[in-house]
Amino acid sequence: MKQASIVLIGMVLSVWGLAGCGRSEAPAAAATPAAPLRNLNIVRIPLDSPQLKQIQVEAVRQVDMPSDELVAPGRVAMNPNRVSRVLPPVGGRVLRVLVKFGDHVEQGQPLLIMESPDGDAAVSADLQAQSTERQTRAALQKAEGDLRRATDLYEHSAVAEKDLLQAQNDRETARSAYEIAQTVREQTARKLQLLQLKPNEFHQGVQVRAPLTGQVLEVNVAPGEYRAAISFHTDTTAPLMTIADLSTVWVSSDVPEPFVPLIHLGEPVTITLVAFPDQTLSGRVARIGDVLDAQTRTLKVYVELPNPVGRYRPEMYGTIRHSGPTRPALVVPATTVIQEYGRSIVFVERGPGQFERRQVTTGVRTGSVVAVAEGLAPDERVVVEGAILLKGQ
């Protein structure tokens, strides 16, 4: 019986072993090759898809591009060379103010009228100078006549030589007095001309005129006020008005220290203003600061901007751009480069309907093109229109 049981157990184990071998070989016989992994950087568009017709492709070009570019914030300011703070030429009481804040004035236009004793003093001094000039002219004429008579008498031995010398000396003295009187008369006449007063007429109003053409930005005077004359030693007189010619304005900018070598006096600069974002303006560097700001490590740069119709007003904000030296570089249209997860991406054509998503490093942008420093090779074809359609694929 024991032998029969052992034989039976052996037969059962054999059957289990055969069954196990059958299960392990079946999958091996049915195994198939693994499918290739999909390239996630390749975007495929069916050739008959309408979407493909919206995609435009161009070859990468190589052109001369700036090696670096200055981009800095700017602020519109008045041209300091075209700002005038009007001061009273004489002391006196203001009779009338002829313009108001915001008015446009022409050079030479009357701004206000003052009643001033200095005006009457100028007229009086001119009258005195005229009188002295007449007197010295008459004295000179008499001295010249005396000299002629003395010369004639001396030639006929009718007078001594000392009398002739005295007549000559008197003539020279009279001539010097007349020349001095002429100089004084010219000075008094010039003062009347500067004050625009008529000679021989007292109690005239002194007109203060616009020194330049521009806008009245400040009016600091009213009728009835008394204002002192200009003092060249201690000029503490407040200006009557401030007038600025805004036909040109300055755009001031703080240029970072590393970009200072890129900019030079008189060079053209591109300007965009926040108020006119679609316009690209052109100006020239009018002044470069002499001292670097120790705190911000920037240098003041002033760009002169033409403003013929007055659209660009002081305190407007914007940006200035200036390119450095050029060198050969690969460029693509700006529409070629899109942003994806903080990276600059372009799509390179690999075949009909096949586009490779590729990361690139961009450089300076000039106009509608941007330089590509890394990621592309010359003559590769990239998507220039419709890249946004491929971004979501």
mmCIF file with all atom_site columns, N, CA and C in Angstrom, residues 128-195:
data_model
loop_
_atom_site.group_PDB
_atom_site.id
_atom_site.type_symbol
_atom_site.label_atom_id
_atom_site.label_alt_id
_atom_site.label_comp_id
_atom_site.label_asym_id
_atom_site.label_entity_id
_atom_site.label_seq_id
_atom_site.pdbx_PDB_ins_code
_atom_site.Cartn_x
_atom_site.Cartn_y
_atom_site.Cartn_z
_atom_site.occupancy
_atom_site.B_iso_or_equiv
_atom_site.pdbx_formal_charge
_atom_site.auth_seq_id
_atom_site.auth_comp_id
_atom_site.auth_asym_id
_atom_site.auth_atom_id
_atom_site.pdbx_PDB_model_num
ATOM 1   N N  . GLN A 1 128 ? 19.247 165.015 -20.632 1.00 0.00 ? 128 GLN A N  1
ATOM 2   C CA . GLN A 1 128 ? 20.472 165.662 -20.178 1.00 0.00 ? 128 GLN A CA 1
ATOM 3   C C  . GLN A 1 128 ? 21.634 165.335 -21.103 1.00 0.00 ? 128 GLN A C  1
ATOM 4   N N  . ALA A 1 129 ? 21.701 164.073 -21.538 1.00 0.00 ? 129 ALA A N  1
ATOM 5   C CA . ALA A 1 129 ? 22.782 163.688 -22.447 1.00 0.00 ? 129 ALA A CA 1
ATOM 6   C C  . ALA A 1 129 ? 22.675 164.419 -23.778 1.00 0.00 ? 129 ALA A C  1
ATOM 7   N N  . GLN A 1 130 ? 21.442 164.629 -24.255 1.00 0.00 ? 130 GLN A N  1
ATOM 8   C CA . GLN A 1 130 ? 21.268 165.392 -25.492 1.00 0.00 ? 130 GLN A CA 1
ATOM 9   C C  . GLN A 1 130 ? 21.760 166.829 -25.322 1.00 0.00 ? 130 GLN A C  1
ATOM 10  N N  . SER A 1 131 ? 21.401 167.430 -24.172 1.00 0.00 ? 131 SER A N  1
ATOM 11  C CA . SER A 1 131 ? 21.817 168.811 -23.923 1.00 0.00 ? 131 SER A CA 1
ATOM 12  C C  . SER A 1 131 ? 23.335 168.922 -23.838 1.00 0.00 ? 131 SER A C  1
ATOM 13  N N  . THR A 1 132 ? 23.961 168.008 -23.109 1.00 0.00 ? 132 THR A N  1
ATOM 14  C CA . THR A 1 132 ? 25.426 168.041 -22.999 1.00 0.00 ? 132 THR A CA 1
ATOM 15  C C  . THR A 1 132 ? 26.086 167.840 -24.347 1.00 0.00 ? 132 THR A C  1
ATOM 16  N N  . GLU A 1 133 ? 25.509 166.957 -25.152 1.00 0.00 ? 133 GLU A N  1
ATOM 17  C CA . GLU A 1 133 ? 26.074 166.722 -26.477 1.00 0.00 ? 133 GLU A CA 1
ATOM 18  C C  . GLU A 1 133 ? 26.008 167.988 -27.328 1.00 0.00 ? 133 GLU A C  1
ATOM 19  N N  . ARG A 1 134 ? 24.907 168.719 -27.257 1.00 0.00 ? 134 ARG A N  1
ATOM 20  C CA . ARG A 1 134 ? 24.771 169.961 -28.028 1.00 0.00 ? 134 ARG A CA 1
ATOM 21  C C  . ARG A 1 134 ? 25.782 171.007 -27.557 1.00 0.00 ? 134 ARG A C  1
ATOM 22  N N  . GLN A 1 135 ? 25.929 171.095 -26.215 1.00 0.00 ? 135 GLN A N  1
ATOM 23  C CA . GLN A 1 135 ? 26.852 172.091 -25.671 1.00 0.00 ? 135 GLN A CA 1
ATOM 24  C C  . GLN A 1 135 ? 28.298 171.786 -26.076 1.00 0.00 ? 135 GLN A C  1
ATOM 25  N N  . THR A 1 136 ? 28.685 170.539 -25.943 1.00 0.00 ? 136 THR A N  1
ATOM 26  C CA . THR A 1 136 ? 30.070 170.194 -26.293 1.00 0.00 ? 136 THR A CA 1
ATOM 27  C C  . THR A 1 136 ? 30.311 170.295 -27.788 1.00 0.00 ? 136 THR A C  1
ATOM 28  N N  . ARG A 1 137 ? 29.305 170.070 -28.595 1.00 0.00 ? 137 ARG A N  1
ATOM 29  C CA . ARG A 1 137 ? 29.475 170.235 -30.042 1.00 0.00 ? 137 ARG A CA 1
ATOM 30  C C  . ARG A 1 137 ? 29.685 171.710 -30.379 1.00 0.00 ? 137 ARG A C  1
ATOM 31  N N  . ALA A 1 138 ? 28.907 172.555 -29.717 1.00 0.00 ? 138 ALA A N  1
ATOM 32  C CA . ALA A 1 138 ? 29.089 173.994 -29.943 1.00 0.00 ? 138 ALA A CA 1
ATOM 33  C C  . ALA A 1 138 ? 30.461 174.462 -29.472 1.00 0.00 ? 138 ALA A C  1
ATOM 34  N N  . ALA A 1 139 ? 30.895 173.935 -28.314 1.00 0.00 ? 139 ALA A N  1
ATOM 35  C CA . ALA A 1 139 ? 32.226 174.316 -27.803 1.00 0.00 ? 139 ALA A CA 1
ATOM 36  C C  . ALA A 1 139 ? 33.322 173.854 -28.747 1.00 0.00 ? 139 ALA A C  1
ATOM 37  N N  . LEU A 1 140 ? 33.149 172.669 -29.328 1.00 0.00 ? 140 LEU A N  1
ATOM 38  C CA . LEU A 1 140 ? 34.142 172.167 -30.270 1.00 0.00 ? 140 LEU A CA 1
ATOM 39  C C  . LEU A 1 140 ? 34.181 173.031 -31.522 1.00 0.00 ? 140 LEU A C  1
ATOM 40  N N  . GLN A 1 141 ? 33.017 173.450 -31.997 1.00 0.00 ? 141 GLN A N  1
ATOM 41  C CA . GLN A 1 141 ? 32.984 174.305 -33.182 1.00 0.00 ? 141 GLN A CA 1
ATOM 42  C C  . GLN A 1 141 ? 33.670 175.639 -32.906 1.00 0.00 ? 141 GLN A C  1
ATOM 43  N N  . LYS A 1 142 ? 33.453 176.216 -31.708 1.00 0.00 ? 142 LYS A N  1
ATOM 44  C CA . LYS A 1 142 ? 34.101 177.477 -31.349 1.00 0.00 ? 142 LYS A CA 1
ATOM 45  C C  . LYS A 1 142 ? 35.614 177.289 -31.262 1.00 0.00 ? 142 LYS A C  1
ATOM 46  N N  . ALA A 1 143 ? 36.046 176.164 -30.637 1.00 0.00 ? 143 ALA A N  1
ATOM 47  C CA . ALA A 1 143 ? 37.488 175.929 -30.499 1.00 0.00 ? 143 ALA A CA 1
ATOM 48  C C  . ALA A 1 143 ? 38.150 175.743 -31.855 1.00 0.00 ? 143 ALA A C  1
ATOM 49  N N  . GLU A 1 144 ? 37.463 175.083 -32.768 1.00 0.00 ? 144 GLU A N  1
ATOM 50  C CA . GLU A 1 144 ? 38.034 174.911 -34.111 1.00 0.00 ? 144 GLU A CA 1
ATOM 51  C C  . GLU A 1 144 ? 38.128 176.249 -34.829 1.00 0.00 ? 144 GLU A C  1
ATOM 52  N N  . GLY A 1 145 ? 37.112 177.145 -34.639 1.00 0.00 ? 145 GLY A N  1
ATOM 53  C CA . GLY A 1 145 ? 37.178 178.483 -35.254 1.00 0.00 ? 145 GLY A CA 1
ATOM 54  C C  . GLY A 1 145 ? 38.312 179.308 -34.659 1.00 0.00 ? 145 GLY A C  1
ATOM 55  N N  . ASP A 1 146 ? 38.480 179.251 -33.328 1.00 0.00 ? 146 ASP A N  1
ATOM 56  C CA . ASP A 1 146 ? 39.571 179.976 -32.675 1.00 0.00 ? 146 ASP A CA 1
ATOM 57  C C  . ASP A 1 146 ? 40.922 179.480 -33.178 1.00 0.00 ? 146 ASP A C  1
ATOM 58  N N  . LEU A 1 147 ? 41.045 178.163 -33.388 1.00 0.00 ? 147 LEU A N  1
ATOM 59  C CA . LEU A 1 147 ? 42.309 177.619 -33.874 1.00 0.00 ? 147 LEU A CA 1
ATOM 60  C C  . LEU A 1 147 ? 42.596 178.102 -35.281 1.00 0.00 ? 147 LEU A C  1
ATOM 61  N N  . ARG A 1 148 ? 41.593 178.217 -36.125 1.00 0.00 ? 148 ARG A N  1
ATOM 62  C CA . ARG A 1 148 ? 41.815 178.705 -37.495 1.00 0.00 ? 148 ARG A CA 1
ATOM 63  C C  . ARG A 1 148 ? 42.294 180.159 -37.481 1.00 0.00 ? 148 ARG A C  1
ATOM 64  N N  . ARG A 1 149 ? 41.669 180.988 -36.631 1.00 0.00 ? 149 ARG A N  1
ATOM 65  C CA . ARG A 1 149 ? 42.081 182.389 -36.547 1.00 0.00 ? 149 ARG A CA 1
ATOM 66  C C  . ARG A 1 149 ? 43.497 182.522 -35.994 1.00 0.00 ? 149 ARG A C  1
ATOM 67  N N  . ALA A 1 150 ? 43.777 181.727 -34.950 1.00 0.00 ? 150 ALA A N  1
ATOM 68  C CA . ALA A 1 150 ? 45.112 181.802 -34.355 1.00 0.00 ? 150 ALA A CA 1
ATOM 69  C C  . ALA A 1 150 ? 46.176 181.350 -35.338 1.00 0.00 ? 150 ALA A C  1
ATOM 70  N N  . THR A 1 151 ? 45.870 180.338 -36.139 1.00 0.00 ? 151 THR A N  1
ATOM 71  C CA . THR A 1 151 ? 46.822 179.861 -37.143 1.00 0.00 ? 151 THR A CA 1
ATOM 72  C C  . THR A 1 151 ? 47.075 180.937 -38.186 1.00 0.00 ? 151 THR A C  1
ATOM 73  N N  . ASP A 1 152 ? 45.994 181.620 -38.613 1.00 0.00 ? 152 ASP A N  1
ATOM 74  C CA . ASP A 1 152 ? 46.156 182.670 -39.625 1.00 0.00 ? 152 ASP A CA 1
ATOM 75  C C  . ASP A 1 152 ? 46.975 183.843 -39.080 1.00 0.00 ? 152 ASP A C  1
ATOM 76  N N  . LEU A 1 153 ? 46.698 184.235 -37.846 1.00 0.00 ? 153 LEU A N  1
ATOM 77  C CA . LEU A 1 153 ? 47.442 185.328 -37.232 1.00 0.00 ? 153 LEU A CA 1
ATOM 78  C C  . LEU A 1 153 ? 48.895 184.962 -37.017 1.00 0.00 ? 153 LEU A C  1
ATOM 79  N N  . TYR A 1 154 ? 49.137 183.727 -36.615 1.00 0.00 ? 154 TYR A N  1
ATOM 80  C CA . TYR A 1 154 ? 50.517 183.310 -36.375 1.00 0.00 ? 154 TYR A CA 1
ATOM 81  C C  . TYR A 1 154 ? 51.317 183.312 -37.675 1.00 0.00 ? 154 TYR A C  1
ATOM 82  N N  . GLU A 1 155 ? 50.651 182.928 -38.777 1.00 0.00 ? 155 GLU A N  1
ATOM 83  C CA . GLU A 1 155 ? 51.345 182.931 -40.068 1.00 0.00 ? 155 GLU A CA 1
ATOM 84  C C  . GLU A 1 155 ? 51.710 184.362 -40.505 1.00 0.00 ? 155 GLU A C  1
ATOM 85  N N  . HIS A 1 156 ? 50.958 185.364 -40.006 1.00 0.00 ? 156 HIS A N  1
ATOM 86  C CA . HIS A 1 156 ? 51.255 186.763 -40.321 1.00 0.00 ? 156 HIS A CA 1
ATOM 87  C C  . HIS A 1 156 ? 51.989 187.452 -39.174 1.00 0.00 ? 156 HIS A C  1
ATOM 88  N N  . SER A 1 157 ? 52.508 186.643 -38.251 1.00 0.00 ? 157 SER A N  1
ATOM 89  C CA . SER A 1 157 ? 53.291 187.121 -37.099 1.00 0.00 ? 157 SER A CA 1
ATOM 90  C C  . SER A 1 157 ? 52.511 188.108 -36.256 1.00 0.00 ? 157 SER A C  1
ATOM 91  N N  . ALA A 1 158 ? 51.176 187.867 -36.171 1.00 0.00 ? 158 ALA A N  1
ATOM 92  C CA . ALA A 1 158 ? 50.338 188.772 -35.389 1.00 0.00 ? 158 ALA A CA 1
ATOM 93  C C  . ALA A 1 158 ? 50.148 188.278 -33.960 1.00 0.00 ? 158 ALA A C  1
ATOM 94  N N  . VAL A 1 159 ? 50.414 187.002 -33.679 1.00 0.00 ? 159 VAL A N  1
ATOM 95  C CA . VAL A 1 159 ? 50.286 186.439 -32.330 1.00 0.00 ? 159 VAL A CA 1
ATOM 96  C C  . VAL A 1 159 ? 51.534 185.621 -32.050 1.00 0.00 ? 159 VAL A C  1
ATOM 97  N N  . ALA A 1 160 ? 51.743 185.392 -30.753 1.00 0.00 ? 160 ALA A N  1
ATOM 98  C CA . ALA A 1 160 ? 52.903 184.582 -30.355 1.00 0.00 ? 160 ALA A CA 1
ATOM 99  C C  . ALA A 1 160 ? 52.590 183.091 -30.545 1.00 0.00 ? 160 ALA A C  1
ATOM 100 N N  . GLU A 1 161 ? 53.673 182.323 -30.548 1.00 0.00 ? 161 GLU A N  1
ATOM 101 C CA . GLU A 1 161 ? 53.498 180.870 -30.738 1.00 0.00 ? 161 GLU A CA 1
ATOM 102 C C  . GLU A 1 161 ? 52.701 180.250 -29.605 1.00 0.00 ? 161 GLU A C  1
ATOM 103 N N  . LYS A 1 162 ? 52.861 180.827 -28.379 1.00 0.00 ? 162 LYS A N  1
ATOM 104 C CA . LYS A 1 162 ? 52.136 180.246 -27.238 1.00 0.00 ? 162 LYS A CA 1
ATOM 105 C C  . LYS A 1 162 ? 50.627 180.388 -27.404 1.00 0.00 ? 162 LYS A C  1
ATOM 106 N N  . ASP A 1 163 ? 50.194 181.464 -28.081 1.00 0.00 ? 163 ASP A N  1
ATOM 107 C CA . ASP A 1 163 ? 48.752 181.633 -28.323 1.00 0.00 ? 163 ASP A CA 1
ATOM 108 C C  . ASP A 1 163 ? 48.242 180.564 -29.293 1.00 0.00 ? 163 ASP A C  1
ATOM 109 N N  . LEU A 1 164 ? 49.055 180.203 -30.275 1.00 0.00 ? 164 LEU A N  1
ATOM 110 C CA . LEU A 1 164 ? 48.663 179.130 -31.208 1.00 0.00 ? 164 LEU A CA 1
ATOM 111 C C  . LEU A 1 164 ? 48.584 177.785 -30.486 1.00 0.00 ? 164 LEU A C  1
ATOM 112 N N  . LEU A 1 165 ? 49.563 177.520 -29.629 1.00 0.00 ? 165 LEU A N  1
ATOM 113 C CA . LEU A 1 165 ? 49.555 176.248 -28.885 1.00 0.00 ? 165 LEU A CA 1
ATOM 114 C C  . LEU A 1 165 ? 48.354 176.185 -27.944 1.00 0.00 ? 165 LEU A C  1
ATOM 115 N N  . GLN A 1 166 ? 48.001 177.323 -27.330 1.00 0.00 ? 166 GLN A N  1
ATOM 116 C CA . GLN A 1 166 ? 46.833 177.331 -26.442 1.00 0.00 ? 166 GLN A CA 1
ATOM 117 C C  . GLN A 1 166 ? 45.552 177.042 -27.226 1.00 0.00 ? 166 GLN A C  1
ATOM 118 N N  . ALA A 1 167 ? 45.446 177.592 -28.440 1.00 0.00 ? 167 ALA A N  1
ATOM 119 C CA . ALA A 1 167 ? 44.252 177.335 -29.266 1.00 0.00 ? 167 ALA A CA 1
ATOM 120 C C  . ALA A 1 167 ? 44.168 175.868 -29.679 1.00 0.00 ? 167 ALA A C  1
ATOM 121 N N  . GLN A 1 168 ? 45.316 175.291 -29.983 1.00 0.00 ? 168 GLN A N  1
ATOM 122 C CA . GLN A 1 168 ? 45.329 173.853 -30.325 1.00 0.00 ? 168 GLN A CA 1
ATOM 123 C C  . GLN A 1 168 ? 44.898 173.005 -29.133 1.00 0.00 ? 168 GLN A C  1
ATOM 124 N N  . ASN A 1 169 ? 45.403 173.363 -27.944 1.00 0.00 ? 169 ASN A N  1
ATOM 125 C CA . ASN A 1 169 ? 45.037 172.606 -26.728 1.00 0.00 ? 169 ASN A CA 1
ATOM 126 C C  . ASN A 1 169 ? 43.557 172.742 -26.424 1.00 0.00 ? 169 ASN A C  1
ATOM 127 N N  . ASP A 1 170 ? 43.022 173.941 -26.617 1.00 0.00 ? 170 ASP A N  1
ATOM 128 C CA . ASP A 1 170 ? 41.585 174.141 -26.366 1.00 0.00 ? 170 ASP A CA 1
ATOM 129 C C  . ASP A 1 170 ? 40.745 173.313 -27.345 1.00 0.00 ? 170 ASP A C  1
ATOM 130 N N  . ARG A 1 171 ? 41.222 173.248 -28.598 1.00 0.00 ? 171 ARG A N  1
ATOM 131 C CA . ARG A 1 171 ? 40.480 172.432 -29.576 1.00 0.00 ? 171 ARG A CA 1
ATOM 132 C C  . ARG A 1 171 ? 40.466 170.964 -29.190 1.00 0.00 ? 171 ARG A C  1
ATOM 133 N N  . GLU A 1 172 ? 41.567 170.400 -28.731 1.00 0.00 ? 172 GLU A N  1
ATOM 134 C CA . GLU A 1 172 ? 41.637 168.995 -28.335 1.00 0.00 ? 172 GLU A CA 1
ATOM 135 C C  . GLU A 1 172 ? 40.788 168.726 -27.100 1.00 0.00 ? 172 GLU A C  1
ATOM 136 N N  . THR A 1 173 ? 40.793 169.661 -26.166 1.00 0.00 ? 173 THR A N  1
ATOM 137 C CA . THR A 1 173 ? 39.960 169.490 -24.971 1.00 0.00 ? 173 THR A CA 1
ATOM 138 C C  . THR A 1 173 ? 38.481 169.472 -25.340 1.00 0.00 ? 173 THR A C  1
ATOM 139 N N  . ALA A 1 174 ? 38.078 170.376 -26.210 1.00 0.00 ? 174 ALA A N  1
ATOM 140 C CA . ALA A 1 174 ? 36.675 170.429 -26.641 1.00 0.00 ? 174 ALA A CA 1
ATOM 141 C C  . ALA A 1 174 ? 36.295 169.166 -27.406 1.00 0.00 ? 174 ALA A C  1
ATOM 142 N N  . ARG A 1 175 ? 37.229 168.637 -28.218 1.00 0.00 ? 175 ARG A N  1
ATOM 143 C CA . ARG A 1 175 ? 36.942 167.404 -28.969 1.00 0.00 ? 175 ARG A CA 1
ATOM 144 C C  . ARG A 1 175 ? 36.752 166.233 -28.017 1.00 0.00 ? 175 ARG A C  1
ATOM 145 N N  . SER A 1 176 ? 37.570 166.108 -26.991 1.00 0.00 ? 176 SER A N  1
ATOM 146 C CA . SER A 1 176 ? 37.437 165.018 -26.019 1.00 0.00 ? 176 SER A CA 1
ATOM 147 C C  . SER A 1 176 ? 36.106 165.104 -25.279 1.00 0.00 ? 176 SER A C  1
ATOM 148 N N  . ALA A 1 177 ? 35.726 166.322 -24.881 1.00 0.00 ? 177 ALA A N  1
ATOM 149 C CA . ALA A 1 177 ? 34.457 166.508 -24.177 1.00 0.00 ? 177 ALA A CA 1
ATOM 150 C C  . ALA A 1 177 ? 33.281 166.118 -25.070 1.00 0.00 ? 177 ALA A C  1
ATOM 151 N N  . TYR A 1 178 ? 33.399 166.469 -26.353 1.00 0.00 ? 178 TYR A N  1
ATOM 152 C CA . TYR A 1 178 ? 32.315 166.122 -27.283 1.00 0.00 ? 178 TYR A CA 1
ATOM 153 C C  . TYR A 1 178 ? 32.217 164.616 -27.482 1.00 0.00 ? 178 TYR A C  1
ATOM 154 N N  . GLU A 1 179 ? 33.346 163.930 -27.600 1.00 0.00 ? 179 GLU A N  1
ATOM 155 C CA . GLU A 1 179 ? 33.331 162.477 -27.773 1.00 0.00 ? 179 GLU A CA 1
ATOM 156 C C  . GLU A 1 179 ? 32.732 161.784 -26.545 1.00 0.00 ? 179 GLU A C  1
ATOM 157 N N  . ILE A 1 180 ? 33.051 162.276 -25.352 1.00 0.00 ? 180 ILE A N  1
ATOM 158 C CA . ILE A 1 180 ? 32.470 161.701 -24.131 1.00 0.00 ? 180 ILE A CA 1
ATOM 159 C C  . ILE A 1 180 ? 30.967 161.934 -24.111 1.00 0.00 ? 180 ILE A C  1
ATOM 160 N N  . ALA A 1 181 ? 30.533 163.117 -24.486 1.00 0.00 ? 181 ALA A N  1
ATOM 161 C CA . ALA A 1 181 ? 29.103 163.428 -24.510 1.00 0.00 ? 181 ALA A CA 1
ATOM 162 C C  . ALA A 1 181 ? 28.371 162.529 -25.510 1.00 0.00 ? 181 ALA A C  1
ATOM 163 N N  . GLN A 1 182 ? 29.008 162.264 -26.641 1.00 0.00 ? 182 GLN A N  1
ATOM 164 C CA . GLN A 1 182 ? 28.398 161.361 -27.623 1.00 0.00 ? 182 GLN A CA 1
ATOM 165 C C  . GLN A 1 182 ? 28.234 159.956 -27.046 1.00 0.00 ? 182 GLN A C  1
ATOM 166 N N  . THR A 1 183 ? 29.254 159.487 -26.339 1.00 0.00 ? 183 THR A N  1
ATOM 167 C CA . THR A 1 183 ? 29.185 158.146 -25.743 1.00 0.00 ? 183 THR A CA 1
ATOM 168 C C  . THR A 1 183 ? 28.066 158.061 -24.717 1.00 0.00 ? 183 THR A C  1
ATOM 169 N N  . VAL A 1 184 ? 27.963 159.081 -23.853 1.00 0.00 ? 184 VAL A N  1
ATOM 170 C CA . VAL A 1 184 ? 26.891 159.091 -22.848 1.00 0.00 ? 184 VAL A CA 1
ATOM 171 C C  . VAL A 1 184 ? 25.530 159.130 -23.521 1.00 0.00 ? 184 VAL A C  1
ATOM 172 N N  . ARG A 1 185 ? 25.408 159.917 -24.585 1.00 0.00 ? 185 ARG A N  1
ATOM 173 C CA . ARG A 1 185 ? 24.131 160.001 -25.309 1.00 0.00 ? 185 ARG A CA 1
ATOM 174 C C  . ARG A 1 185 ? 23.764 158.660 -25.914 1.00 0.00 ? 185 ARG A C  1
ATOM 175 N N  . GLU A 1 186 ? 24.731 157.955 -26.474 1.00 0.00 ? 186 GLU A N  1
ATOM 176 C CA . GLU A 1 186 ? 24.454 156.625 -27.027 1.00 0.00 ? 186 GLU A CA 1
ATOM 177 C C  . GLU A 1 186 ? 24.000 155.658 -25.944 1.00 0.00 ? 186 GLU A C  1
ATOM 178 N N  . GLN A 1 187 ? 24.586 155.734 -24.756 1.00 0.00 ? 187 GLN A N  1
ATOM 179 C CA . GLN A 1 187 ? 24.206 154.836 -23.661 1.00 0.00 ? 187 GLN A CA 1
ATOM 180 C C  . GLN A 1 187 ? 22.779 155.111 -23.193 1.00 0.00 ? 187 GLN A C  1
ATOM 181 N N  . THR A 1 188 ? 22.426 156.373 -23.033 1.00 0.00 ? 188 THR A N  1
ATOM 182 C CA . THR A 1 188 ? 21.063 156.695 -22.582 1.00 0.00 ? 188 THR A CA 1
ATOM 183 C C  . THR A 1 188 ? 20.032 156.332 -23.640 1.00 0.00 ? 188 THR A C  1
ATOM 184 N N  . ALA A 1 189 ? 20.394 156.521 -24.917 1.00 0.00 ? 189 ALA A N  1
ATOM 185 C CA . ALA A 1 189 ? 19.474 156.141 -25.991 1.00 0.00 ? 189 ALA A CA 1
ATOM 186 C C  . ALA A 1 189 ? 19.294 154.624 -26.043 1.00 0.00 ? 189 ALA A C  1
ATOM 187 N N  . ARG A 1 190 ? 20.392 153.915 -25.778 1.00 0.00 ? 190 ARG A N  1
ATOM 188 C CA . ARG A 1 190 ? 20.311 152.449 -25.774 1.00 0.00 ? 190 ARG A CA 1
ATOM 189 C C  . ARG A 1 190 ? 19.412 151.961 -24.643 1.00 0.00 ? 190 ARG A C  1
ATOM 190 N N  . LYS A 1 191 ? 19.486 152.614 -23.489 1.00 0.00 ? 191 LYS A N  1
ATOM 191 C CA . LYS A 1 191 ? 18.626 152.204 -22.379 1.00 0.00 ? 191 LYS A CA 1
ATOM 192 C C  . LYS A 1 191 ? 17.158 152.429 -22.708 1.00 0.00 ? 191 LYS A C  1
ATOM 193 N N  . LEU A 1 192 ? 16.869 153.559 -23.342 1.00 0.00 ? 192 LEU A N  1
ATOM 194 C CA . LEU A 1 192 ? 15.488 153.808 -23.764 1.00 0.00 ? 192 LEU A CA 1
ATOM 195 C C  . LEU A 1 192 ? 15.027 152.742 -24.755 1.00 0.00 ? 192 LEU A C  1
ATOM 196 N N  . GLN A 1 193 ? 15.937 152.345 -25.633 1.00 0.00 ? 193 GLN A N  1
ATOM 197 C CA . GLN A 1 193 ? 15.586 151.328 -26.628 1.00 0.00 ? 193 GLN A CA 1
ATOM 198 C C  . GLN A 1 193 ? 15.306 149.994 -25.949 1.00 0.00 ? 193 GLN A C  1
ATOM 199 N N  . LEU A 1 194 ? 16.123 149.626 -24.947 1.00 0.00 ? 194 LEU A N  1
ATOM 200 C CA . LEU A 1 194 ? 15.897 148.360 -24.241 1.00 0.00 ? 194 LEU A CA 1
ATOM 201 C C  . LEU A 1 194 ? 14.579 148.381 -23.487 1.00 0.00 ? 194 LEU A C  1
ATOM 202 N N  . LEU A 1 195 ? 14.260 149.535 -22.889 1.00 0.00 ? 195 LEU A N  1
ATOM 203 C CA . LEU A 1 195 ? 12.989 149.649 -22.166 1.00 0.00 ? 195 LEU A CA 1
ATOM 204 C C  . LEU A 1 195 ? 11.826 149.959 -23.089 1.00 0.00 ? 195 LEU A C  1
#
